Tab-separated table of C-alpha atoms and ligand atoms in Angstrom:
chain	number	residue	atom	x	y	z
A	1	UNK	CA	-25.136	8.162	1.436
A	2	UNK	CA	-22.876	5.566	3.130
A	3	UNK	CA	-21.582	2.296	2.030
A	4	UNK	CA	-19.321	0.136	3.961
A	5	UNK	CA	-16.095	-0.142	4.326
A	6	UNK	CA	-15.193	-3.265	2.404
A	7	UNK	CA	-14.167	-3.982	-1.028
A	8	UNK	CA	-17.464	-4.187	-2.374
A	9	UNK	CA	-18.847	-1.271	-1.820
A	10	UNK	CA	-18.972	-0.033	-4.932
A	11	UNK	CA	-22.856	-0.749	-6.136
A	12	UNK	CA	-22.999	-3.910	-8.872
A	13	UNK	CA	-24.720	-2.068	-11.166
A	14	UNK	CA	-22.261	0.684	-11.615
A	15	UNK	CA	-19.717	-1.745	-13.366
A	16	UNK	CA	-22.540	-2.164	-16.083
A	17	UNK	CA	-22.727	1.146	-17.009
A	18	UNK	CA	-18.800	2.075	-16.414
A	19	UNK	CA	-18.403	-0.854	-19.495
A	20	UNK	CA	-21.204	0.640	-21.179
A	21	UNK	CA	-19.243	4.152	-20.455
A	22	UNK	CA	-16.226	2.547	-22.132
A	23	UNK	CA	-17.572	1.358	-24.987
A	24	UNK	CA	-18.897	5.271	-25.888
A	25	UNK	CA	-15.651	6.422	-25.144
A	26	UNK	CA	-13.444	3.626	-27.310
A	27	UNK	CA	-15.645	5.230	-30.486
A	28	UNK	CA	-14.935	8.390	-29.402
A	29	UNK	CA	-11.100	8.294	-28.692
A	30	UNK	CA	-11.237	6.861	-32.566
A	31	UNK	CA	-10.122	3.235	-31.412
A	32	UNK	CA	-11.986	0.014	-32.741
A	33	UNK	CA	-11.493	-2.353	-29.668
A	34	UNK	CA	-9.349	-1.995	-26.270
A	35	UNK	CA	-6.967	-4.045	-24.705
A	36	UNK	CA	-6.688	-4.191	-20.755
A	37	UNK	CA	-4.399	-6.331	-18.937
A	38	UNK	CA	-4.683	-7.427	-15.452
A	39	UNK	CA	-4.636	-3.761	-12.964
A	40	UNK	CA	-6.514	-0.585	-12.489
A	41	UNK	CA	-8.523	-0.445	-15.699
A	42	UNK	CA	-9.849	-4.069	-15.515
A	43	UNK	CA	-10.568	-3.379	-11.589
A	44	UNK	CA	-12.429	-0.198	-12.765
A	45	UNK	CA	-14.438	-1.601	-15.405
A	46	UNK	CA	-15.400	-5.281	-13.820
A	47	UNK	CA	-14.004	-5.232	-10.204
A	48	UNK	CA	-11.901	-8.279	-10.759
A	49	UNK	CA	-8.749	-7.650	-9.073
A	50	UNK	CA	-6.763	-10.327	-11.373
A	51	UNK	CA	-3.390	-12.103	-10.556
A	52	UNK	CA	-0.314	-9.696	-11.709
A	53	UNK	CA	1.070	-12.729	-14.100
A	54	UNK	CA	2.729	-13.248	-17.555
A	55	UNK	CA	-0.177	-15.673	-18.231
A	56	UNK	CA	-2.232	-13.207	-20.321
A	57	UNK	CA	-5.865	-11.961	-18.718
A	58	UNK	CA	-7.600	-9.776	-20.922
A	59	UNK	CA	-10.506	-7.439	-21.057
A	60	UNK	CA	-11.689	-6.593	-24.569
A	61	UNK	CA	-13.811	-3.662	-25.094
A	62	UNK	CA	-15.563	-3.018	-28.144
A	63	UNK	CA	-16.960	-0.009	-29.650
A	64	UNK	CA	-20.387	-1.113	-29.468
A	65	UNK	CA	-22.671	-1.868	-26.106
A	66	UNK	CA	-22.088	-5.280	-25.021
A	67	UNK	CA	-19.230	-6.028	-27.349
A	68	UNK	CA	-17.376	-6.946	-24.502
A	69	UNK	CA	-15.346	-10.436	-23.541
A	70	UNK	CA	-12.456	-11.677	-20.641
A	71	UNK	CA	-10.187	-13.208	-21.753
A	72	UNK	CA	-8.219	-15.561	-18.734
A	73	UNK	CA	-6.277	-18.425	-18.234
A	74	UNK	CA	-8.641	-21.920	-17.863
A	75	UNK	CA	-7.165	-21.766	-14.414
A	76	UNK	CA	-8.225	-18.455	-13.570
A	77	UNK	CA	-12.116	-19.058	-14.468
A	78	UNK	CA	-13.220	-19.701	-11.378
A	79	UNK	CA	-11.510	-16.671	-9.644
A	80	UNK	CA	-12.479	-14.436	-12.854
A	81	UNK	CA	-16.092	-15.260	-12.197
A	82	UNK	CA	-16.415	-14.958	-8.753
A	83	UNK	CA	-14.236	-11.708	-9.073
A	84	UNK	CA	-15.817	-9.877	-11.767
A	85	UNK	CA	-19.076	-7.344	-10.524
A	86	UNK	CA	-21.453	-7.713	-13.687
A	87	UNK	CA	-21.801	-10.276	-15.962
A	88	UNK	CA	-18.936	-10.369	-18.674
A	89	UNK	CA	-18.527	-13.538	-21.245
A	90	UNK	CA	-15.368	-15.261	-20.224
A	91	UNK	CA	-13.089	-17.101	-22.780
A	92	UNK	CA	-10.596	-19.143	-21.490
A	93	UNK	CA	-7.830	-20.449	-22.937
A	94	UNK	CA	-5.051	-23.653	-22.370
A	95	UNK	CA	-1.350	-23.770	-20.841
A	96	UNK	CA	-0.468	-24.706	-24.687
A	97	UNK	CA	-2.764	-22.363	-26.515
A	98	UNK	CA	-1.867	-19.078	-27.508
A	99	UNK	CA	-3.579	-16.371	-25.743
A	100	UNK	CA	-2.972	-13.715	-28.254
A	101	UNK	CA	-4.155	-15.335	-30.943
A	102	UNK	CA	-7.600	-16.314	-29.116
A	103	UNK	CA	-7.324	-11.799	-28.731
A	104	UNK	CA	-7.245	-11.559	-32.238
A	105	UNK	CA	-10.197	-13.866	-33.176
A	106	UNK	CA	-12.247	-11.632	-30.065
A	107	UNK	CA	-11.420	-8.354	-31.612
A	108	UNK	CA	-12.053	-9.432	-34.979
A	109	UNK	CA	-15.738	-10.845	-34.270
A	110	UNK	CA	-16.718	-7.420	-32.241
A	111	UNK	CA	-14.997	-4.947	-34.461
A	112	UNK	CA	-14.566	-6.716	-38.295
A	113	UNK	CA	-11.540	-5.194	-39.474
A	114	UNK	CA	-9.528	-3.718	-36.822
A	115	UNK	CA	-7.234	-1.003	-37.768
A	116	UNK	CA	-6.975	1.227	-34.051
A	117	UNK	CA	-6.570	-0.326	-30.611
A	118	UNK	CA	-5.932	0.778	-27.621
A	119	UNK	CA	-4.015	-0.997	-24.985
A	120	UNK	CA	-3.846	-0.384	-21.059
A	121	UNK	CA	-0.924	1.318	-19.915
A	122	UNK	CA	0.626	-1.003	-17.561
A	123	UNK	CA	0.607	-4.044	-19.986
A	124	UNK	CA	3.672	-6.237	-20.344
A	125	UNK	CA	5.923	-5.634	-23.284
A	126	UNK	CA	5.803	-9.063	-23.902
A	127	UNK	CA	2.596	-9.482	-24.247
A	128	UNK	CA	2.090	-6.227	-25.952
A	129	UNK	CA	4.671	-7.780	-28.798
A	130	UNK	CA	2.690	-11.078	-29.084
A	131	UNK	CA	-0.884	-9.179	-29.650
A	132	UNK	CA	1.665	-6.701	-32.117
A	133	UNK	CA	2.639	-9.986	-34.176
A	134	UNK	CA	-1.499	-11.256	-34.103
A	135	UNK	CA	-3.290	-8.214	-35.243
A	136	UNK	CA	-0.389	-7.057	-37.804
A	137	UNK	CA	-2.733	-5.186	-39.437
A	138	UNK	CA	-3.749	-2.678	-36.826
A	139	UNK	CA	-1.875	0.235	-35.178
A	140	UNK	CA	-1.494	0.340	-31.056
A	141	UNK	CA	-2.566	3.514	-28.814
A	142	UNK	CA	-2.686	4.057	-25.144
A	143	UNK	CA	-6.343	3.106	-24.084
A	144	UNK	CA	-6.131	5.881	-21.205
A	145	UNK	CA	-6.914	8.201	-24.042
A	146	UNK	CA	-10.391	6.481	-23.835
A	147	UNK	CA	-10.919	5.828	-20.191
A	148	UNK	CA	-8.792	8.455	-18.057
A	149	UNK	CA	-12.113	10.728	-18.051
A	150	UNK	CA	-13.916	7.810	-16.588
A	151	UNK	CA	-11.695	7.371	-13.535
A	152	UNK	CA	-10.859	10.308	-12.955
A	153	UNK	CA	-14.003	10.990	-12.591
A	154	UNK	CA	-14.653	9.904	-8.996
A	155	UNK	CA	-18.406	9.113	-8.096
A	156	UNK	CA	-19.949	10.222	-4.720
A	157	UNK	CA	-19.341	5.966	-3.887
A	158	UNK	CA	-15.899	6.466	-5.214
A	159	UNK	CA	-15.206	9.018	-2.940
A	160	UNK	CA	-17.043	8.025	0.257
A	161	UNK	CA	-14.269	5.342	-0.509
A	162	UNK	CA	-11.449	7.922	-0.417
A	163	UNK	CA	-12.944	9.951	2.658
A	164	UNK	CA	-12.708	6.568	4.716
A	165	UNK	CA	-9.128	5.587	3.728
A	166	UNK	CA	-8.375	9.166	4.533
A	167	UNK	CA	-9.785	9.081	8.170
A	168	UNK	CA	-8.159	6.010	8.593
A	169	UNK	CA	-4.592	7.560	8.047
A	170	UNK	CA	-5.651	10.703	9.896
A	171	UNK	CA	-5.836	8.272	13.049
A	172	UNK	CA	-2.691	6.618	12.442
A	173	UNK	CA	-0.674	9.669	11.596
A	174	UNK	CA	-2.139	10.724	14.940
A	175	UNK	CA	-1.284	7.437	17.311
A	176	UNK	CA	2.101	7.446	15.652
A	177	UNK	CA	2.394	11.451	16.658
A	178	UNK	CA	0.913	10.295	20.368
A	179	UNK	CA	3.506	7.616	20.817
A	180	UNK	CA	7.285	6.451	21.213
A	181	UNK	CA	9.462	7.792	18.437
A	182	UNK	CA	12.856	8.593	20.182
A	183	UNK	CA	15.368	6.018	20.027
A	184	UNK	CA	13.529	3.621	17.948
A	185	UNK	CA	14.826	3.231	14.104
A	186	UNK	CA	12.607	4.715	10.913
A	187	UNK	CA	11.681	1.174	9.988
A	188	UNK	CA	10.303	0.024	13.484
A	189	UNK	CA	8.110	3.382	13.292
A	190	UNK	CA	7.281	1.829	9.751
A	191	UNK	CA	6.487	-1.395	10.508
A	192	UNK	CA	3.829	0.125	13.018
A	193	UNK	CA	2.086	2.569	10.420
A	194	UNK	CA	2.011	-0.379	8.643
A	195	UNK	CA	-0.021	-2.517	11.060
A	196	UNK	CA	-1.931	0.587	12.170
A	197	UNK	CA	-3.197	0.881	8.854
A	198	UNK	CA	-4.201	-2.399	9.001
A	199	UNK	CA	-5.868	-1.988	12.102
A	200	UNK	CA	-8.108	1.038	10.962
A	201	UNK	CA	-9.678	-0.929	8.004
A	202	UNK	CA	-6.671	-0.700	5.319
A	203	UNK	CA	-7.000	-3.752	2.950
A	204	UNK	CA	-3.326	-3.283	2.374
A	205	UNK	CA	-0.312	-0.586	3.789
A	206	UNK	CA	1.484	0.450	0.383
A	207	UNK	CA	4.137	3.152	2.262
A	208	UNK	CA	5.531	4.222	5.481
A	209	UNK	CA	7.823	7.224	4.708
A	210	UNK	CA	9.552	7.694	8.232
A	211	UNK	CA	11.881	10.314	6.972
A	212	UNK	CA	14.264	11.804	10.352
A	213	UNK	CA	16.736	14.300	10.848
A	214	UNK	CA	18.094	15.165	7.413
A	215	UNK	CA	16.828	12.404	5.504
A	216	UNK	CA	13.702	14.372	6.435
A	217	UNK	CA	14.901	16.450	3.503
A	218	UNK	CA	14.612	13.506	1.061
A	219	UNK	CA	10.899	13.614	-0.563
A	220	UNK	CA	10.758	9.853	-1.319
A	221	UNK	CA	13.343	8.619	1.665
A	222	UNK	CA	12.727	5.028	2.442
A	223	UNK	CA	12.370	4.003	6.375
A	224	UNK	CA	15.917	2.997	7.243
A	225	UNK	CA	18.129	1.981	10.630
A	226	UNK	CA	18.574	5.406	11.348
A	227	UNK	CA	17.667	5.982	15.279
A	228	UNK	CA	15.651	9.085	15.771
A	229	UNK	CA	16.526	11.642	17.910
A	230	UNK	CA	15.501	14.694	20.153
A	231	UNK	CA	15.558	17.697	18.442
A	232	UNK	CA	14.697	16.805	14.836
A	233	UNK	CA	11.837	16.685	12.597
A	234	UNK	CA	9.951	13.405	11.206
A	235	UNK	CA	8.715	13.881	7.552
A	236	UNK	CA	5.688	11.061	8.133
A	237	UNK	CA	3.744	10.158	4.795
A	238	UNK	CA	1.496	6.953	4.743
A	239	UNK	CA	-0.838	5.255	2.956
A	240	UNK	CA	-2.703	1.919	1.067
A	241	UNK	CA	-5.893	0.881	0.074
A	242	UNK	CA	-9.315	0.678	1.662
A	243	UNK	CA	-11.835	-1.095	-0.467
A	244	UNK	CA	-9.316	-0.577	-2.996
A	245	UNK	CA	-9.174	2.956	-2.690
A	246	UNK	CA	-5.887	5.175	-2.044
A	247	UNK	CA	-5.190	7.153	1.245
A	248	UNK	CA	-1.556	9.261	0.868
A	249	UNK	CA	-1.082	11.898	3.409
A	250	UNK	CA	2.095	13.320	4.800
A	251	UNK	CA	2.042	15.162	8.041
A	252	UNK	CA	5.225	16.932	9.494
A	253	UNK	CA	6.437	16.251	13.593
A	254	UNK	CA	9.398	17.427	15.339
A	255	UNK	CA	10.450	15.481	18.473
A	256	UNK	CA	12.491	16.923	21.322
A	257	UNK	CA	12.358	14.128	23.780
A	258	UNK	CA	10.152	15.432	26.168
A	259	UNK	CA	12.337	18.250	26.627
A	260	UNK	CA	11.515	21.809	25.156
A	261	UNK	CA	14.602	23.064	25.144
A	262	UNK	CA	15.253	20.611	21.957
A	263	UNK	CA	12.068	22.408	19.962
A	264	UNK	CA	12.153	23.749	16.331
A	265	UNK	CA	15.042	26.626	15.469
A	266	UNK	CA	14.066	29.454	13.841
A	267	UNK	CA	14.533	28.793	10.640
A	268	UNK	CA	12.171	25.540	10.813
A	269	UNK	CA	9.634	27.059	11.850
A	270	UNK	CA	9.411	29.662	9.115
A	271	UNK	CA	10.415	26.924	6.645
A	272	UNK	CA	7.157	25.003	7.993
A	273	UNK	CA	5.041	28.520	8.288
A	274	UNK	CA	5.843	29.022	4.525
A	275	UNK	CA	4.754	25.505	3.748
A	276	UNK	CA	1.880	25.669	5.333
A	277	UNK	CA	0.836	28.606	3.425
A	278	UNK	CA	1.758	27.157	0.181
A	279	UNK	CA	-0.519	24.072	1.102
A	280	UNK	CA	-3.378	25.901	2.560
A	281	UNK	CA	-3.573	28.409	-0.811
A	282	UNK	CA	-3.223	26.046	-3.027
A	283	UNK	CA	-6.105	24.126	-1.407
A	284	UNK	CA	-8.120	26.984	-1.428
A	285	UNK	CA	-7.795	27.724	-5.269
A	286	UNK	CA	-9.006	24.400	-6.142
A	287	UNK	CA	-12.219	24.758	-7.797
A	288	UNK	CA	-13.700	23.445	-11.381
A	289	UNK	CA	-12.107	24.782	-14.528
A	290	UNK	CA	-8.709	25.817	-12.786
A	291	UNK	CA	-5.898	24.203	-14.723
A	292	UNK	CA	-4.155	21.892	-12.471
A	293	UNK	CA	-0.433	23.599	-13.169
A	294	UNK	CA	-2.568	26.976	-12.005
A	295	UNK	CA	-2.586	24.726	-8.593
A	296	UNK	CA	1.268	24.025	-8.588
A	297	UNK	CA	1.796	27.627	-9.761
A	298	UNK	CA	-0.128	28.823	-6.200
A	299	UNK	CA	1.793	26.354	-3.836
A	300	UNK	CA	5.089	27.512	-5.728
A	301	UNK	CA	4.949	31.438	-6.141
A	302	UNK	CA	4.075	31.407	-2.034
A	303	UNK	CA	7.286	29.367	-1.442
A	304	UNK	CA	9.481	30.853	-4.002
A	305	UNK	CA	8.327	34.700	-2.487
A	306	UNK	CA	10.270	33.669	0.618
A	307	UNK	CA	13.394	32.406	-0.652
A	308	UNK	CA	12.781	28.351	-0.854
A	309	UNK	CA	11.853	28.260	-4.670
A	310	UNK	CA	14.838	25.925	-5.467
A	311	UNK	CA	14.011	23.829	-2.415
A	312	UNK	CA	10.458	22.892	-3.368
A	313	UNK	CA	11.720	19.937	-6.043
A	314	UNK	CA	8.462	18.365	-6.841
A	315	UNK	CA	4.977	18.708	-8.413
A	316	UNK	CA	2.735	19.661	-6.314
A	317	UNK	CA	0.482	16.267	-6.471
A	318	UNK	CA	-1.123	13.466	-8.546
A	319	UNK	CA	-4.470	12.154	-9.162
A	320	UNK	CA	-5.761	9.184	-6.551
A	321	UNK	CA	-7.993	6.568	-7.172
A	322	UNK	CA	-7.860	2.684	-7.339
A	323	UNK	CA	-4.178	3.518	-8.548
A	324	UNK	CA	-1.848	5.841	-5.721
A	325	UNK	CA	-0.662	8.120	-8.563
A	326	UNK	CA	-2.813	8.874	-11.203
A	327	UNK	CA	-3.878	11.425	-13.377
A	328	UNK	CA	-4.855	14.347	-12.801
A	329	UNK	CA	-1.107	15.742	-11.900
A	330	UNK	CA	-0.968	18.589	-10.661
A	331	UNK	CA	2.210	19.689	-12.466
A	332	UNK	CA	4.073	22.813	-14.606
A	333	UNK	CA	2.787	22.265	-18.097
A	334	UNK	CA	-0.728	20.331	-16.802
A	335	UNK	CA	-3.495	22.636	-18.409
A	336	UNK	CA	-5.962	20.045	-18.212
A	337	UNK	CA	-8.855	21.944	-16.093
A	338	UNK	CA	-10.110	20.339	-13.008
A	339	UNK	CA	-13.514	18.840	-12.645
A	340	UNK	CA	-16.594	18.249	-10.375
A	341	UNK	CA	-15.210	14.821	-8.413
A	342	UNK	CA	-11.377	14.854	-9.503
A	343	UNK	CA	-9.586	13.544	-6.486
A	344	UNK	CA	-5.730	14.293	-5.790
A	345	UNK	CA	-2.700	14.959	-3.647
A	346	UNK	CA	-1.558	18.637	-2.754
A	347	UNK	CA	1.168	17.919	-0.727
A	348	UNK	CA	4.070	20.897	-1.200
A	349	UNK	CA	7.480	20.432	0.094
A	350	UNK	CA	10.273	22.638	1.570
A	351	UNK	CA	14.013	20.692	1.599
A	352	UNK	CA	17.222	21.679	2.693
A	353	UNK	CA	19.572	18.896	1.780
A	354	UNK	CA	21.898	17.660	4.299
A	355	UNK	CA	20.000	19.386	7.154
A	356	UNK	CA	16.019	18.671	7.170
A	357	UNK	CA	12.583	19.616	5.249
A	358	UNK	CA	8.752	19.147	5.478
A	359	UNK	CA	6.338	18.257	3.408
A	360	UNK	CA	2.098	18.443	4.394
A	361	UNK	CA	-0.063	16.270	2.232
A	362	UNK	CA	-3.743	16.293	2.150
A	363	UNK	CA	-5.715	14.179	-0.614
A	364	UNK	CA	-8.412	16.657	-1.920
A	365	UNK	CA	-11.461	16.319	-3.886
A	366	UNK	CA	-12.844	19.075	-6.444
A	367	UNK	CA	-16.079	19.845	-5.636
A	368	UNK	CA	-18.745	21.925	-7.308
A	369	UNK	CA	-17.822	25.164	-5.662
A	370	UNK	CA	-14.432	24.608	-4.440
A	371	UNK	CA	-12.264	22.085	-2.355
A	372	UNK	CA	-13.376	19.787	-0.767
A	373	UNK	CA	-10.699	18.165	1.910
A	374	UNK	CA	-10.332	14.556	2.552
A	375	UNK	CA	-7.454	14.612	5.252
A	376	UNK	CA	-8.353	16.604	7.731
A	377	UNK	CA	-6.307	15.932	11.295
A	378	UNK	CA	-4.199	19.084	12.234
A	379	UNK	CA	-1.419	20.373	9.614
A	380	UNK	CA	0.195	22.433	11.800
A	381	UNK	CA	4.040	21.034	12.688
A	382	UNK	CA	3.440	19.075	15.597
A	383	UNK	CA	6.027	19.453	18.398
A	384	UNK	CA	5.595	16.111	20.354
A	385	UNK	CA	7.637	14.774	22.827
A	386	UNK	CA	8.304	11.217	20.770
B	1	ZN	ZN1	5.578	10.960	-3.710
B	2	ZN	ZN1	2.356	10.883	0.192
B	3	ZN	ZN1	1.164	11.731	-2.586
């Protein structure tokens, strides 16, 4: 199958049945109605990719098939509608009316007396308190009880989705290896993953981790001023959206300036030989009905056999989706199992703080019989000139 590369390449039709989907799985998570604010959820479920604002927008999801409504400011009708993927009943309401109340009525006329709601994750306390105070007699529950098996659950569209955003960062992780590094600053190197990412079909750049020397030993180290020099490594991990979809993958480089007497010491490369171990066997065990912290457990027993235990500081990854961390996470006390078309992040890490680390990031998908890699551009540490 192939679909194209833009953001509406998920088939119409599959937003009917993902709200059908939902309103199976509202019953069965024991909620009467659910209550999804503007973000990943609403995206999921209708496509519309609604404004991030503290006017309230609103998909209600009843219980039964159809008992389903969007709820947006008047001034957001037109976008609602042209955003939205299948047909859902708008209800709009006034600058002076009161959105939450308008809720209330909705929920009340699909589910009659509503004792058990679930809301979306990300939704404002504020307006969280105002739907409190207009259904005071029901009880609130996170709604990813109901729909997290839904997206994490990534369909072969979702993931022909992922596979594309993944090539795309392959080829910028591999013109930023290519080019100038030495003597330009982290964020300049940034600012052109950024744009590459752009360039290779991105709809938006959400990271450029340019992480030299020893901030290289900082998982989550913003770009900064620092110049980069010959002789150190670059921890490099990138990624965004492509037809909404998340690419994240970290690749490892070590620049000497065109001069190989500034390559890797020793202990780098078995640092980065140990990591790549770690990466590669926890890749391999992926297969359905493994429990995601059995995945962590892999990447860490291979580090932690060769000394580096306390310097691996982090999960080993997180779901990927419309959202860039989602469930599953693969994490210590995770037994959920993994599934046919779960999608995440294994992406160990080895860091010595104050002198450098590494990290290698792929973004893998579970498939029937075992892994099924996304990334694929070279994982080995890549000695470049810069
Ligand atoms: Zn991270
Ligand atoms: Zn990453
Ligand atoms: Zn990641």
């Amino acid at each position: 199958m192939t679909v194209a590369a833009g953001r509406r390449a998920i088939p119409a039709e599959r937003f009917g049945a993902r709200l059908a989907a939902a309103a199976e799985a509202t019953t069965a998570a024991g909620f009467d109605a659910l209550l999804l604010g503007f973000g990943a959820d609403l995206r999921y479920l209708t496509g519309y990719e609604a404004l991030e604002s503290e006017r309230l927008t609103m998909l209600v999801v009843g219980g039964r098939p159809g008992a389903v409504r969007l709820v947006v400011p008047r001034l957001e009708e037109p976008a609602a509608l042209a955003g939205c993927r299948t047909t859902v009943p708008i209800a709009t309401w006034d600058e002076t009316d009161d959105p939450a109340a308008l809720v209330a009525r909705i929920v009340t006329e699909i589910a009659a007396a509503p004792s058990r709601i679930g809301v979306s994750d990300r939704l404002w306390a504020s307006q969280l308190l105002r739907l409190e105070r207009a259904l005071p007699g029901a009880t609130f529950g996170s709604a990813t009880r109901a729909i997290r098996g839904l997206r994490m659950t990534k369909d072969a569209d979702e993931v022909q989705l992922l596979r594309l955003a993944a090539q795309a960062a392959d080829r910028v992780v591999d013109q930023i290896a290519a080019g100038r590094l030495v003597g330009r600053t982290e964020a300049d190197v940034a600012r052109e993953v950024r744009a590459r990412l752009g360039a290779e079909g991105h709809d938006e750049a959400h990271f450029a981790i340019v992480a030299s020397g020893p901030n290289s030993a900082s998982p989550h180290h913003d770009a900064s001023d620092r110049v980069i020099r010959p002789g150190e490594p670059i921890v490099l991990d990138i990624g965004g959206t492509l037809g909404g979809y998340g690419s994240d993958i970290t690749r490892t480089l070590w620049v000497t300036g065109g001069d190989p007497a500034n390559g890797p010491d020793e202990e780098f490369r078995h640092l980065f030989a140990v990591l790549h171990a770690a990466q590669a066997a926890a890749t391999r065990a992926v297969r359905p009905g493994i429990a995601c912290e059995a995945i962590d457990t892999v990447a860490g027993d291979v580090i932690s056999a060769e000394g580096y235990g306390e310097a691996f500081i982090h999960r080993t990854g997180h779901g990927i989706g419309l959202e860039g961390h989602e469930e599953p996470y693969l994490v210590a006390g995770n037994a959920e199992p993994l599934g046919e078309g779960m999608a995440f992040s294994i992406e160990p890490g080895i860091y010595l703080a104050g002198r450098y680390g590494a990290r290698i990031e792929d973004i893998v998908v579970c498939g029937p019989d075992g892994p099924v890699p996304l990334n694929t551009t070279d994982r080995d540490l890549r000695v470049v000139p810069g």
